[in-house]
Structure formats: C-alpha cells, structure tokens
Coordinates of C-alpha atoms and ligand atoms in Angstrom, one line a residue:
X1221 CA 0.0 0.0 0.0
X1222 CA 1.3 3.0 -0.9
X1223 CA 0.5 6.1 1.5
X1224 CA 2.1 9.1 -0.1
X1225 CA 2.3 10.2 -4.3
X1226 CA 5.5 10.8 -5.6
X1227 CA 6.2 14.2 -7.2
X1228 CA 5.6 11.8 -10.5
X1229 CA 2.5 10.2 -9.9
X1230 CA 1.3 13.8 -8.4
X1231 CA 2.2 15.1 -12.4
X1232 CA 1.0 12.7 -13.9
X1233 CA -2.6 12.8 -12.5
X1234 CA -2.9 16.5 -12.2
X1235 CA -1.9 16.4 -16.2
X1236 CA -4.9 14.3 -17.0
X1237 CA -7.1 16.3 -14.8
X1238 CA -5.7 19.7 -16.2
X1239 CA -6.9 17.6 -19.9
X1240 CA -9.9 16.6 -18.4
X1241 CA -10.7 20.0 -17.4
X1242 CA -10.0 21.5 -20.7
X1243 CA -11.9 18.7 -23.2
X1244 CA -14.6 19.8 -20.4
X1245 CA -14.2 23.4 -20.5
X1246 CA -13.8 23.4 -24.6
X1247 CA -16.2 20.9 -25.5
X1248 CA -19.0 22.6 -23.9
X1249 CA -20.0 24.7 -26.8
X1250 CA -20.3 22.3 -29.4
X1251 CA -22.7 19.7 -27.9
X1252 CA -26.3 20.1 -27.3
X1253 CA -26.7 22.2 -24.4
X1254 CA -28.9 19.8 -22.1
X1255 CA -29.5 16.8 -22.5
X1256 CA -31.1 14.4 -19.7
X1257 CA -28.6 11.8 -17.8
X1258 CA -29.9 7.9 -20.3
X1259 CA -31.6 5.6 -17.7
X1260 CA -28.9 3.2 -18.0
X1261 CA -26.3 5.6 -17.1
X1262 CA -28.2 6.3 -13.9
X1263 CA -28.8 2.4 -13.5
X1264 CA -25.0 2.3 -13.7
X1265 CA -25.1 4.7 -10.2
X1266 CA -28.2 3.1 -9.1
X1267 CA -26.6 -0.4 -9.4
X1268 CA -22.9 -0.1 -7.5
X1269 CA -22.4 -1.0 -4.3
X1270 CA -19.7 0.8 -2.1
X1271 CA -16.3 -0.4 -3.9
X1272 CA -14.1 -2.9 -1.6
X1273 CA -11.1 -3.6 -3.5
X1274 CA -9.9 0.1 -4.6
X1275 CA -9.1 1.1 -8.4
X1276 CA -6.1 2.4 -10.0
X1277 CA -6.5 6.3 -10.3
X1278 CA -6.5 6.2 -14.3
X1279 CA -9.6 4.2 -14.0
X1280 CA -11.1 6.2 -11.8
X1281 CA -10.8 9.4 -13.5
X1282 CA -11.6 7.3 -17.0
X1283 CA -15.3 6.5 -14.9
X1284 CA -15.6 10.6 -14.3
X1285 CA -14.6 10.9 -18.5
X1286 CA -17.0 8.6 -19.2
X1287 CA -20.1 8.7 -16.8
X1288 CA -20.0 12.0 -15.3
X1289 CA -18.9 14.7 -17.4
X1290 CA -20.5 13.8 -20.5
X1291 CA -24.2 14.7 -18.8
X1292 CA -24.0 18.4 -16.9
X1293 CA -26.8 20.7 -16.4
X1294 CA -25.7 22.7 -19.4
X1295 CA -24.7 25.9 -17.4
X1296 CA -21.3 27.1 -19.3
X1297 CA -22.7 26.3 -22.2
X1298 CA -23.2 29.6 -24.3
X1299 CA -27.0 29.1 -25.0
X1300 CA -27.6 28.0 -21.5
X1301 CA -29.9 31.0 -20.1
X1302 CA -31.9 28.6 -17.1
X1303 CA -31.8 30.0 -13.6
X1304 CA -29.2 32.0 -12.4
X1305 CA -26.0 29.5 -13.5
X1306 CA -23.0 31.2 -14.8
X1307 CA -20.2 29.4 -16.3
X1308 CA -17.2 29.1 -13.7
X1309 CA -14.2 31.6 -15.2
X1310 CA -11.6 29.2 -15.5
X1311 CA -9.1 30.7 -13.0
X1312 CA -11.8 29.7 -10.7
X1313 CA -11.4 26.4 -11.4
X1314 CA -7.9 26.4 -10.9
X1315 CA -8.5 28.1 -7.1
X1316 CA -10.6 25.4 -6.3
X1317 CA -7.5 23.4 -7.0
X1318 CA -4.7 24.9 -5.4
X1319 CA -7.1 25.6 -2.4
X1320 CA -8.0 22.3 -1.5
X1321 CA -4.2 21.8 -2.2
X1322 CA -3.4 23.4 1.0
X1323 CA -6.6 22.2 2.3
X1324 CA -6.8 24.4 5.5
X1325 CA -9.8 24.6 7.8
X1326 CA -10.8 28.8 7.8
X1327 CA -12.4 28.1 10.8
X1328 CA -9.8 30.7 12.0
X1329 CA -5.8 31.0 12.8
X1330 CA -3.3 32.7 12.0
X1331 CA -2.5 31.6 8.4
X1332 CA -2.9 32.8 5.0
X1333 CA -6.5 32.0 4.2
X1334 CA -8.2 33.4 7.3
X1335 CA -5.7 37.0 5.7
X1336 CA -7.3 36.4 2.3
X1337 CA -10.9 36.0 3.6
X1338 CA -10.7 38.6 5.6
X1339 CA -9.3 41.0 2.4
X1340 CA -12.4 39.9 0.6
X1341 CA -14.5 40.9 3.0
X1342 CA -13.1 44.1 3.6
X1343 CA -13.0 44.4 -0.5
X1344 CA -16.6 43.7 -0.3
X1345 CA -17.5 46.2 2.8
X1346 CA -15.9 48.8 0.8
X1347 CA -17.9 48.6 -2.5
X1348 CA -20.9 48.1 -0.4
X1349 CA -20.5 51.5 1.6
X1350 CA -19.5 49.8 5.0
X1351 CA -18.0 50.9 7.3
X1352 CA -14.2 49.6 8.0
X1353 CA -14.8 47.9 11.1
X1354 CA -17.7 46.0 9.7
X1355 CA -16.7 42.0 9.3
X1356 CA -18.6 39.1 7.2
X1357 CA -17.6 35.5 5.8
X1358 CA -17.9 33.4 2.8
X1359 CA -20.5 30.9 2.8
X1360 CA -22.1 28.4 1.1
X1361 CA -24.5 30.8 -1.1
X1362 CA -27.1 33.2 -0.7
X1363 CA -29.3 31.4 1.4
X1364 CA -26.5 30.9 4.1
X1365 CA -25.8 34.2 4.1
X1366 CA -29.5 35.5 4.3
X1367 CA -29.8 32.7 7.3
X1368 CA -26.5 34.0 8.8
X1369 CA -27.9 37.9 8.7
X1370 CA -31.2 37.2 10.5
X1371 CA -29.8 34.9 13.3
X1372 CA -27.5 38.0 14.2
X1373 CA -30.5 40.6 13.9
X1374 CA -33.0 38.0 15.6
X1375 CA -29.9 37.4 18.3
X1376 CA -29.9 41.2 18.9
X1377 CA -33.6 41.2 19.3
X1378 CA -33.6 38.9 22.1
X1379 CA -30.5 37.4 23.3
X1380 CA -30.2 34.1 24.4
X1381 CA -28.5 33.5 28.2
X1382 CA -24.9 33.2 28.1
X1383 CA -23.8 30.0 27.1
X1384 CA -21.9 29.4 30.2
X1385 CA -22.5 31.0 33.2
X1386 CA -26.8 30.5 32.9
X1387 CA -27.7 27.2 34.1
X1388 CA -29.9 25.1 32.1
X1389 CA -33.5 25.4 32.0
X1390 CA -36.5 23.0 30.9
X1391 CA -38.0 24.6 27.9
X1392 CA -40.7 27.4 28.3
X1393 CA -43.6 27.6 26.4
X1394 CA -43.3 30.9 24.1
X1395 CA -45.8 32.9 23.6
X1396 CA -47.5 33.8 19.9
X1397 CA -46.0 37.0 18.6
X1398 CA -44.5 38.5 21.7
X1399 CA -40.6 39.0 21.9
X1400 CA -39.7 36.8 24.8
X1401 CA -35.8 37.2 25.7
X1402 CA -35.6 33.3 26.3
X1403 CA -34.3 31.2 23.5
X1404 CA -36.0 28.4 25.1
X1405 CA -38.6 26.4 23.2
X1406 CA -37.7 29.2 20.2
X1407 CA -41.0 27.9 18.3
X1408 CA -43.3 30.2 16.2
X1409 CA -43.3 33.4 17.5
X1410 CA -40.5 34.5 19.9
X1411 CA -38.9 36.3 17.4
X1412 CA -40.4 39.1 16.1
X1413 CA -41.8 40.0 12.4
X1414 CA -39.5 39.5 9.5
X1415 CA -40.7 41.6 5.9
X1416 CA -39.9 40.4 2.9
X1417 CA -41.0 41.4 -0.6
X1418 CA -43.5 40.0 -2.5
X1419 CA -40.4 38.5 -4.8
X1420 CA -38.2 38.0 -1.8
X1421 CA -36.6 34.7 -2.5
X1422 CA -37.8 31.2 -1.1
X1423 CA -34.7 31.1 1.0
X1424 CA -35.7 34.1 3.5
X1425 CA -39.0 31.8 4.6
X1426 CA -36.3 28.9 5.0
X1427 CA -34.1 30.9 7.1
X1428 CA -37.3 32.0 9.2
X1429 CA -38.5 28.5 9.7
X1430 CA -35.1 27.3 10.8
X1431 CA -34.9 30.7 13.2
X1432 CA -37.6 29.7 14.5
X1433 CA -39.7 33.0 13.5
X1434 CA -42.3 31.0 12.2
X1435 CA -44.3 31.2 8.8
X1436 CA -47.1 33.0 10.6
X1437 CA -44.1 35.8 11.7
X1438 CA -43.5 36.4 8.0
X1439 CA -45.3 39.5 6.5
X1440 CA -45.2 39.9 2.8
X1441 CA -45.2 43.7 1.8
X1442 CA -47.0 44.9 -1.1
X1443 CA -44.7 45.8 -4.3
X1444 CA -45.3 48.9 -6.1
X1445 CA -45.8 48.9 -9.6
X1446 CA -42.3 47.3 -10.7
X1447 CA -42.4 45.0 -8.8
X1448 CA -40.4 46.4 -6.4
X1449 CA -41.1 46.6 -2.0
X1450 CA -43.5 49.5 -1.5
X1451 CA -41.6 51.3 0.7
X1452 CA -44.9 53.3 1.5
X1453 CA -46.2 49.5 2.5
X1454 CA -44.0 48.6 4.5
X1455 CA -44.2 51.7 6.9
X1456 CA -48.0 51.1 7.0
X1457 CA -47.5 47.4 7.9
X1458 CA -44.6 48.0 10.3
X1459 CA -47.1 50.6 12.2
X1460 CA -50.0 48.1 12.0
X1461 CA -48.1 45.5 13.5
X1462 CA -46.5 47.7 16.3
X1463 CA -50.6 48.7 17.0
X1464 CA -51.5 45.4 17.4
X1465 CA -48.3 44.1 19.8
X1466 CA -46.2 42.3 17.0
X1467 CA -42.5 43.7 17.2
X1468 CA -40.8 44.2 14.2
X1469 CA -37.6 42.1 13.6
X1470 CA -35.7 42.8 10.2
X1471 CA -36.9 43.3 6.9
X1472 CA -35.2 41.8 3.8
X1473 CA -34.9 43.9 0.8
X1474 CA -33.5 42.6 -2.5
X1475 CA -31.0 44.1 -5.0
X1476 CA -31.9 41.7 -8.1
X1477 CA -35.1 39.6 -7.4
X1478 CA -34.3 36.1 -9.0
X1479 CA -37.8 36.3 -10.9
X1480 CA -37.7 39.4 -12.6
X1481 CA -34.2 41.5 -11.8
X1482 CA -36.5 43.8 -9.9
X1483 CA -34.1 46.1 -8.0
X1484 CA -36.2 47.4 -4.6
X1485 CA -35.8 51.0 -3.4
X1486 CA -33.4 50.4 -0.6
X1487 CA -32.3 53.7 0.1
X1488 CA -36.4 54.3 1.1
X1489 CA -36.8 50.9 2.9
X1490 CA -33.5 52.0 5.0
X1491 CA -35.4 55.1 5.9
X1492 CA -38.3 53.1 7.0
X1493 CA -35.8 50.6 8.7
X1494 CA -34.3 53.8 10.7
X1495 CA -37.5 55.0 11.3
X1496 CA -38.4 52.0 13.4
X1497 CA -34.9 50.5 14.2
X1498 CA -35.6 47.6 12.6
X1499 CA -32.5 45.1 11.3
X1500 CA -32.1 46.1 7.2
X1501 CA -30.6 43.1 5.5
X1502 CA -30.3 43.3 1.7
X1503 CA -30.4 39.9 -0.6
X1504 CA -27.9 40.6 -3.3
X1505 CA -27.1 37.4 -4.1
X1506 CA -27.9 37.9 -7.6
X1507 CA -27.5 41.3 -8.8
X1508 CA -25.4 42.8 -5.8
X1509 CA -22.7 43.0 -8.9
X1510 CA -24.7 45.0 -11.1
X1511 CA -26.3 47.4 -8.5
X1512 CA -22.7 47.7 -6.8
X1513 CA -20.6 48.2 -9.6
X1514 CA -22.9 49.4 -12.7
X1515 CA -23.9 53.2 -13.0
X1516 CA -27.3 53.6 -11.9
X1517 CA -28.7 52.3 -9.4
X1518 CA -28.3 55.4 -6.9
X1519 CA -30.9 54.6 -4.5
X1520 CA -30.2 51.3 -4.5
X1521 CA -26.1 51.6 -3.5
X1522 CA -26.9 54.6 -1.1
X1523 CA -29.6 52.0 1.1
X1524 CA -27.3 49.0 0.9
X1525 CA -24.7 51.6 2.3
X1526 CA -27.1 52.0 5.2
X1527 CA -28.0 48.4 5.8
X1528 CA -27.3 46.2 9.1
X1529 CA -26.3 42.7 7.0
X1530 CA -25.8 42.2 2.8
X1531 CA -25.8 39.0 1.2
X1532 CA -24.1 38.7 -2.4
X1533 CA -23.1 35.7 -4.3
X1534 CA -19.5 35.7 -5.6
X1535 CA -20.8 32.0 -7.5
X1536 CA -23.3 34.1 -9.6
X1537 CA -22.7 37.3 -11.2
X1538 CA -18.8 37.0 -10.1
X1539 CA -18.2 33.6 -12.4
X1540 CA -16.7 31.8 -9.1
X1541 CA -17.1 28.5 -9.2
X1542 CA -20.3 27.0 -7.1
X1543 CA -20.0 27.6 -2.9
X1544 CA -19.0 31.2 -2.8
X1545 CA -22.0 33.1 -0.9
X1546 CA -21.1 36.0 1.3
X1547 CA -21.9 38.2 3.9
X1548 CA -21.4 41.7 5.2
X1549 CA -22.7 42.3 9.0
X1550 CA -22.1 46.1 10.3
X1551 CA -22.2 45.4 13.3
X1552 CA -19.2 43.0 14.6
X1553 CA -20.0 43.0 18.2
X1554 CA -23.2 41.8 17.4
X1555 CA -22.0 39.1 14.9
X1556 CA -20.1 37.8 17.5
X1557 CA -22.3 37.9 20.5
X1558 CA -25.0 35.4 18.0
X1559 CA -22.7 32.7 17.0
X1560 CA -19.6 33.2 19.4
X1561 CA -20.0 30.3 22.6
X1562 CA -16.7 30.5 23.4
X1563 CA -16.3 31.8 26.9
X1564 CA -15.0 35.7 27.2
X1565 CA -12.0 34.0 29.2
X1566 CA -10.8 31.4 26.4
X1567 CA -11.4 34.2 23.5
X1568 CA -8.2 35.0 20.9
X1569 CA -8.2 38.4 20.5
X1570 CA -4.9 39.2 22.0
X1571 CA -3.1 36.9 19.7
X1572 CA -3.7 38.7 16.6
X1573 CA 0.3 38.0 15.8
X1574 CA 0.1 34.5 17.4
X1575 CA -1.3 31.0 16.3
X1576 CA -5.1 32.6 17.1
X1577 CA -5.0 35.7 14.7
X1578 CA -7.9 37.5 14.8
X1579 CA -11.4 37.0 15.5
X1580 CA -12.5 33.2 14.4
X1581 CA -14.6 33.5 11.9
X1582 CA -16.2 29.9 13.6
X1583 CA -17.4 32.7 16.0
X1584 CA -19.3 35.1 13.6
X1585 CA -21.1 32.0 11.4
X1586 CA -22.4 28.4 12.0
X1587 CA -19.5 26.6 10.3
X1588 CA -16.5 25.6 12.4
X1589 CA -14.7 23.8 10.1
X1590 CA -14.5 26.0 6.3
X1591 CA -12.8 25.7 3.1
X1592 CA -10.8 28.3 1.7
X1593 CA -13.6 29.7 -0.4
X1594 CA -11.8 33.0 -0.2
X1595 CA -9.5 32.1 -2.8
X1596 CA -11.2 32.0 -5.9
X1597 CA -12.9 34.9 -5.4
X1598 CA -9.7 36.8 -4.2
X1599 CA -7.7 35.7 -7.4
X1600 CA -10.8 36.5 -10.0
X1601 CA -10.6 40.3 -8.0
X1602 CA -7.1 40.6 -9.0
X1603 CA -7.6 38.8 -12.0
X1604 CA -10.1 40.5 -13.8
X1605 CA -10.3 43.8 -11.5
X1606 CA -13.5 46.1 -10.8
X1607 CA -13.4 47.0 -14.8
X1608 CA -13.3 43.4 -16.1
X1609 CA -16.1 42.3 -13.9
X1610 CA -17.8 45.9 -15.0
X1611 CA -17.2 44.9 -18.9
X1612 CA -18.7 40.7 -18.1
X1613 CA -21.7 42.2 -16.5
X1614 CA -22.1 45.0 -18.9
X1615 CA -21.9 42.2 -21.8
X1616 CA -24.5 39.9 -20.3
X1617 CA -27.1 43.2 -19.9
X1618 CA -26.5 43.9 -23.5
X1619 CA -27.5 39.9 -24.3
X1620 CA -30.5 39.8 -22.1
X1621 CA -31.4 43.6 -23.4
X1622 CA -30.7 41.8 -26.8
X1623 CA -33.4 38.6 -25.6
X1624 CA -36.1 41.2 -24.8
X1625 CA -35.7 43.2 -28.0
X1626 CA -35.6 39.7 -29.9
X1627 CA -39.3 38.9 -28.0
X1628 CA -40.9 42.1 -28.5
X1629 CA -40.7 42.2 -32.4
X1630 CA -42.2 38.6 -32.4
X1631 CA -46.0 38.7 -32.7
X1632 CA -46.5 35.5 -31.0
X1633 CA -44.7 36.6 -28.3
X1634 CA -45.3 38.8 -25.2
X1635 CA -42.7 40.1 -23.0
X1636 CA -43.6 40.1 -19.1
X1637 CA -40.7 41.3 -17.3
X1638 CA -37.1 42.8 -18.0
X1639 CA -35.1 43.4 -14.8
X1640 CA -30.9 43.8 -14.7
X1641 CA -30.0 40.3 -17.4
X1642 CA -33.4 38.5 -16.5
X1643 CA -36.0 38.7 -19.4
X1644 CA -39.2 36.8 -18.7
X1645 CA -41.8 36.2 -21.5
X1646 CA -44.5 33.5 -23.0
X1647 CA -46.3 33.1 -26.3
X1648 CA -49.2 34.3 -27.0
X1649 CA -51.3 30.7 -25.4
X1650 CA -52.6 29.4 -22.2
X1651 CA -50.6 28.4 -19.5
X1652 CA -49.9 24.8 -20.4
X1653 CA -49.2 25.6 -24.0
X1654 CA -46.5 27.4 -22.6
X1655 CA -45.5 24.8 -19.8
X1656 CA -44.8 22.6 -23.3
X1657 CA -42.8 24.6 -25.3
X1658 CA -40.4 25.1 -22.3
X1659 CA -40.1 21.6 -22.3
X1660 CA -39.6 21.1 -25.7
X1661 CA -36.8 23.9 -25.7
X1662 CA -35.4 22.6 -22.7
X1663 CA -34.9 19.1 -24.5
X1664 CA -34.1 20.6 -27.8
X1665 CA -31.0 20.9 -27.1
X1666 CA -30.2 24.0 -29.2
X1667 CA -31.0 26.5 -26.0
X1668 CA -32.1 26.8 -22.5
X1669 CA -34.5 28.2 -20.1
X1670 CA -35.8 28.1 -17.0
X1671 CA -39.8 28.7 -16.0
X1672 CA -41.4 30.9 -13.6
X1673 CA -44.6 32.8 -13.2
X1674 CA -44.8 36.3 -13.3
X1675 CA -48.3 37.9 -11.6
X1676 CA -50.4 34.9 -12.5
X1677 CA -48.7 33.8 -15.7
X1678 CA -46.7 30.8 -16.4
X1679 CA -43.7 32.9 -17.9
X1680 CA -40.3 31.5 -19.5
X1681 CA -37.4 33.1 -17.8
X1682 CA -33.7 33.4 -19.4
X1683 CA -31.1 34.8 -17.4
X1684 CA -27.9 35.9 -19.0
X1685 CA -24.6 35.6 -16.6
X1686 CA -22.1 33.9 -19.3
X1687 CA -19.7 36.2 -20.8
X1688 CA -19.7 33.5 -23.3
X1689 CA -23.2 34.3 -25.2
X1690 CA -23.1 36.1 -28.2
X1691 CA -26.4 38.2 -29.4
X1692 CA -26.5 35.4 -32.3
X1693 CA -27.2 33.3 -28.9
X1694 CA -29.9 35.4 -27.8
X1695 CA -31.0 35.4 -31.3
X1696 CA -31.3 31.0 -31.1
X1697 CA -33.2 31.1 -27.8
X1698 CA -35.9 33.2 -29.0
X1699 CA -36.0 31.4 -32.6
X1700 CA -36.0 28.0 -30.8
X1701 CA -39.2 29.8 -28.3
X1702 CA -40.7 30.0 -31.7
X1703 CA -39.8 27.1 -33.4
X1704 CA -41.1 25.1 -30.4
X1705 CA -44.5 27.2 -30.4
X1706 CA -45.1 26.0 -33.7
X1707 CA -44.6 22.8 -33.1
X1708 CA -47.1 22.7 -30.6
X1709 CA -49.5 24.7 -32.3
X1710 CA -49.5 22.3 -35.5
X1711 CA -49.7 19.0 -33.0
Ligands
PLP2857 C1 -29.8 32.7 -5.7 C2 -30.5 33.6 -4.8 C3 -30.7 33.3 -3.5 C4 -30.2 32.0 -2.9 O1 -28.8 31.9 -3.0 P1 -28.1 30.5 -3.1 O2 -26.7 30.8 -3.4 O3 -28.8 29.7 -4.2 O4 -28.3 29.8 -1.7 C5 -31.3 34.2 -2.7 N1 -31.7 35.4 -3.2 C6 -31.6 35.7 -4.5 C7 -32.1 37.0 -5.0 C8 -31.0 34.8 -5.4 O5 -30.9 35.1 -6.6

C-alpha cells in the first residue's frame, strides 16, 4: 500500500485532470446544451455497491470521463440562459485546486486564508458603503448568508443566556407574537416579524422557519408597480403591526429579485428601517454586482450603504465557481455575541500576531470547520479587476437587453418582465401551452431556459450571466421559443 504520491504520480494525474478539465471546459460549446442523464447511465449509479477492493487512479478518472462529465446541467454552455448559473471563469477552477491543495480549515488561525478571507470581506464592505470595522464570511451561497444575517438581527432582538455561566433550563412555552428574551422552546413566534418582498426569494422563509420565526411571523409587503417593495407599504404594515403588539424584527430587501431582476428602493426601505430601528438586511445574491458596480442604481447603493447585513453571491454574477456566498454584517460586536460560545476567558483576540490571529470566523457564522472559499474569489478580484467584472456584467445586460428586444418584435410573443439580465416572456397561449414549449426547448438541445410565473402567468425566464453568449445566442433562444411554439401549435 502506498501512503504518499511521488512528485511523479502527483504530475501525472494533475496532467490528465488539467486535460480533463480542458476537453470539459472546450467541448462545452459544441454539444447540445442539455441533454437528460440515459436511464442506463443512472442504473449504472443506481446499481454499485460501495467499492471494496480500490481502483487504480486512471480508472477512476476514465469513470468521471466517461459517466460524469459527458451529462451536466448545461450551465457554461453559451445558450444556456436557465436560472441563475454562470459558467465558472476558469481561474476559478484552478482556485478550487490549489485551495483544496493546501486544504486548510478557515475556521480561523493565523494563516494565510483566514488573511485572504478577511481581504475579501473588507474588499466587499468597501464597495458596499460599509463601514471599515464591519466584518462578514464566505458561505455556502445566498441562502447561508440571508440565514447568517437574520440569526445576528434575531440574536440582537432577544439574546439568548450566556452559554456558560446561565444554568440550564427546561423549555418554556413561548408565547405567539410577543418577543420573549428566552431562546428556550424558540417555536413560532419569539422572534419578532420579519418583511420580505413579494419577490423576496424562497430562502428568506427557510431561514425563518429554521430561526424559529415561524411562517405565521413572515409579512409579505405589497410591491409597487415594478415589482419592487413599496416602501410606503411597508411603513404602514410596520405601524400596523407595532398597534397590534407584533415587534418588528428585520426586513429583507432585494437588489436583483431572481424572478424578474427587480431592484427594490433600498435607500427608502432604510429610511423606513431607521424610522423603526428595525434590522435592514439586503439579498444581493444575484444582482449585488450590477447594483454595486454598474452606474445607476443610486438609491439602490446609497440603502445598501445604510444596511445592518448584505448578502451577495460571488458564485453568480462573479463567475466563481459553485459555494462562494457572502456576507457583510455592520455590526461585529453583534455578529459575534450570536454565533460566538466560546467563553470571554478562552477568546483569541490578544493573539492577533500568534497561532489565534484574529477574530475566528467559527465565532461570527455556523460553520467551524471551512474551506478556503476565499481564494477563488480573491484571485478572479485581481484577475479580472472592478473593470473586467464591469465589462462581463455590462456584456450579459447587452445579451439579455438583446433577448427582450428579440421577444418584442415577435408577434406571437409577449414580454412580461425585463429586470438587470433576466427577461421573462411567453407566447401568446394558455398556461400549459407554454408549460410545453419550455419543455420542448429545454430538451431541444439547441437553448435553455428556465420557467417561472410572473403575476399569474406561467412565464419562460432566461437569465444571462455567461460572458460566453453572443447576441447570435440570444437570437437562437428566442428562434428555438418559436420554433417550439409551432410545433405545438401544429400538433
Ligand atoms: C440565488 C438567490 C438566493 C439563494 O442563494 P443560493 O446561493 O442559491 O443559496 C437568494 N436570493 C436571491 C435573490 C437569489 O438570486
């Protein structure tokens, strides 16, 4: 048995991986964008048993040649406009690499990758109009961050007993809407109202339910007439609630709903948010890029400046490879006093130039141990700087702008919404109609979209976040829209 690769063998199988990463990377393009997994390629998965004898590392990666990367989603392929799934830039991919090369746990330390995180972060504070004491991590994605936001502004609301020095207590029954400052028994209503947006995203009632706010906490604010959060709305609601005995606990705001690329009026909702000192957090995961780095978008930038917690995906609109969520928390005292257990006594902060380093970031989030997420993100920053991320983002509004042109000038077409690079749309037919045509695109192979329902219509949805399409590419989605619309219409 051999326990440790010689430089040689460590060569050779990076070389074949590198090749297997570029017949990847370059074949993309040139096959049929999706293309469902054959049944007897998943019976193949279905079938195996956990291996006992082991295989030789060429087999192993000729089984990932053969039965894995030959069937991907289609995101990185050029035509590939479903959901919000950019390609991975390929320096990414190479990050992943070399970071799981040194393999170090970011639960904190006094090593390079807790440095690098924490330069991302502050990279991140500073476009988003933080303040430069403010602190954040990389997490798994949007939804991690969103969750990671309202635990801190749910934690401020109503502390829970020290860890330590409060002795343990049988669970107390909580009380329906009333903000009890015992963790105990956190069920439905001990913690306060959370606002979202009528397009808030799916993961802000997760992160509720696993708070413990409870659906029956969650108040959905009227939009305006872009689908944005009435900021007018929520004032009313806030006061309505206060009347009736129901505290207020954060609202979440969105820069870039996932629907429709509606961008809210954040600078107003902070107002409103100041107004009542309630917790602001702002769900950028998806167009946090746009809004922070695009012209425009005034209002927007100044009320994400004035937010308590921002949430922005680095694995959408920033090309990094998938698990590279983050979050921005003002506030660092209060980041730490809602995930931090360790005892004041056994804390690190005097050996900044020691083995602790700074503050853990296993005491400002849920993970303990972390990858080096930080990486990839750190080297696309210096990579391809603010202006090459400006020109990516600037290209995929152009394509999407190019989609919803494309739709308008068809007849049997009607576009719904066009918000930052989503474009959502139908033909001119019921709901069903349109439910098959998305399928038959979807397994056409020649483009790809995603479906959604905008107001009370079934809608198709493209989003553009691949440098890689061309307007000939936005051109092929909408001719393969109407190519499969009159299909259906002649079966
Ligand atoms: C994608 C998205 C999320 C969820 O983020 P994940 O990274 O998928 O967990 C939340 N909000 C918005 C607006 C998003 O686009």
């Amino acid at each position: 048995m051999t326990t440790e690769w010689t430089a040689e063998e460590l060569r050779a199988t990076g070389y074949r991986a590198v090749d297997l990463v570029v017949e990847h990377l370059t074949r993309l393009p040139g096959g049929p964008v999706f293309q469902p997994v054959p049944p007897g390629v998943v019976q193949t998965f279905e079938a195996e048993g956990v291996p006992r004898a082991g295989a030789p590392v060429a087999a192993v990666l000729e089984e990932f040649a053969t039965r894995v990367e030959p069937w991907p989603f289609g995101n990185g392929h050029p035509r590939f406009f479903g959901w919000v799934n950019p390609p991975p830039h390929p320096l990414g991919v190479f990050a992943e690499l070399l970071a799981a090369a040194m393999n170090p746990s970011v639960a904190g330390g006094n090593h390079a990758a807790v440095h690098v995180e924490r330069q991302v972060v502050r990279w991140f504070a500073e476009l988003a109009g933080f303040p430069p004491d403010a602190t954040g991590l990389l997490v798994s994605g949007g939804s991690a961050a969103t969750l990671t936001a309202l635990a801190v502004a749910r934690h401020r609301a109503t502390p829970a007993p020290d860890p330590v020095s409060a002795p343990v207590r049988p669970p107390t029954a909580t009380r329906a809407g009333a903000m009890g400052g015992d963790h105990a028994g956190a069920g439905a209503g001990s913690g306060g109202t959370l606002y979202v947006g009528v397009e808030g995203h799916v993961s802000i009632r997760k992160a509720a339910r696993l708070l413990g706010i409870g659906d029956a906490n969650v108040r959905v604010v009227a939009s305006d007439g872009a689908d944005r959060m009435s900021a007018r709305a929520l004032r009313a609601t806030i006061r309505e609630d206060l009347r009736a005995g129901r505290a207020p606990l954060a609202v979440v705001a969105t820069a870039g709903t996932v629907n429709t690329g509606a961008v809210d009026d954040i600078d107003a909702i902070a107002g409103v948010c100041a107004e009542f000192g309630v917790w602001l957090h702002v769900d950028a995961a998806y167009g946090g890029p746009a809004v922070l780095l695009l012209d425009g978008h005034r209002e927007a930038r100044a009320g994400i400046a004035r937010a308590d917690s921002v949430g922005l995906d680095p694995h959408k609109w920033l090309y990094a490879p998938v698990g590279a969520g983050l979050v921005l928390l003002r506030d660092p005292a209060a980041a730490r006093a809602a995930f931090s257990l360790v005892p004041d006594y056994l804390r690190t902060d005097g050996d900044v130039d020691g083995v602790g380093g700074p503050v853990w970031f296993s005491e400002i989030g849920f993970d303990q141990t972390r990858p080096f997420r930080a990486l990839k993100v750190w080297m696309l920053l210096k990579h391809l700087g603010l202006d090459g991320y400006r020109a990516r983002i600037e290209h995929d509004l152009a394509v999407a702008a190019r989609i919803a042109e494309r739709v308008a000038a068809a007849p049997e077409l009607e576009l719904l919404a066009h918000g930052l690079s989503v474009v959502c749309f139908r033909v001119r037919a019921d709901d069903d109609t349109n439910r098959r045509v998305l399928r038959a695109v979807q397994l056409g192979g020649t483009a790809f979209l995603s479906g959604t329902t905008v107001g009370a219509a079934f809608a198709l949805r493209a989003c553009v976040v691949n440098p890689r399409s061309s307007p000939a590419d936005a051109d092929t989605l909408v001719a393969a829209v109407r190519h499969a619309w009159r299909e259906q219409a002649a079966t």
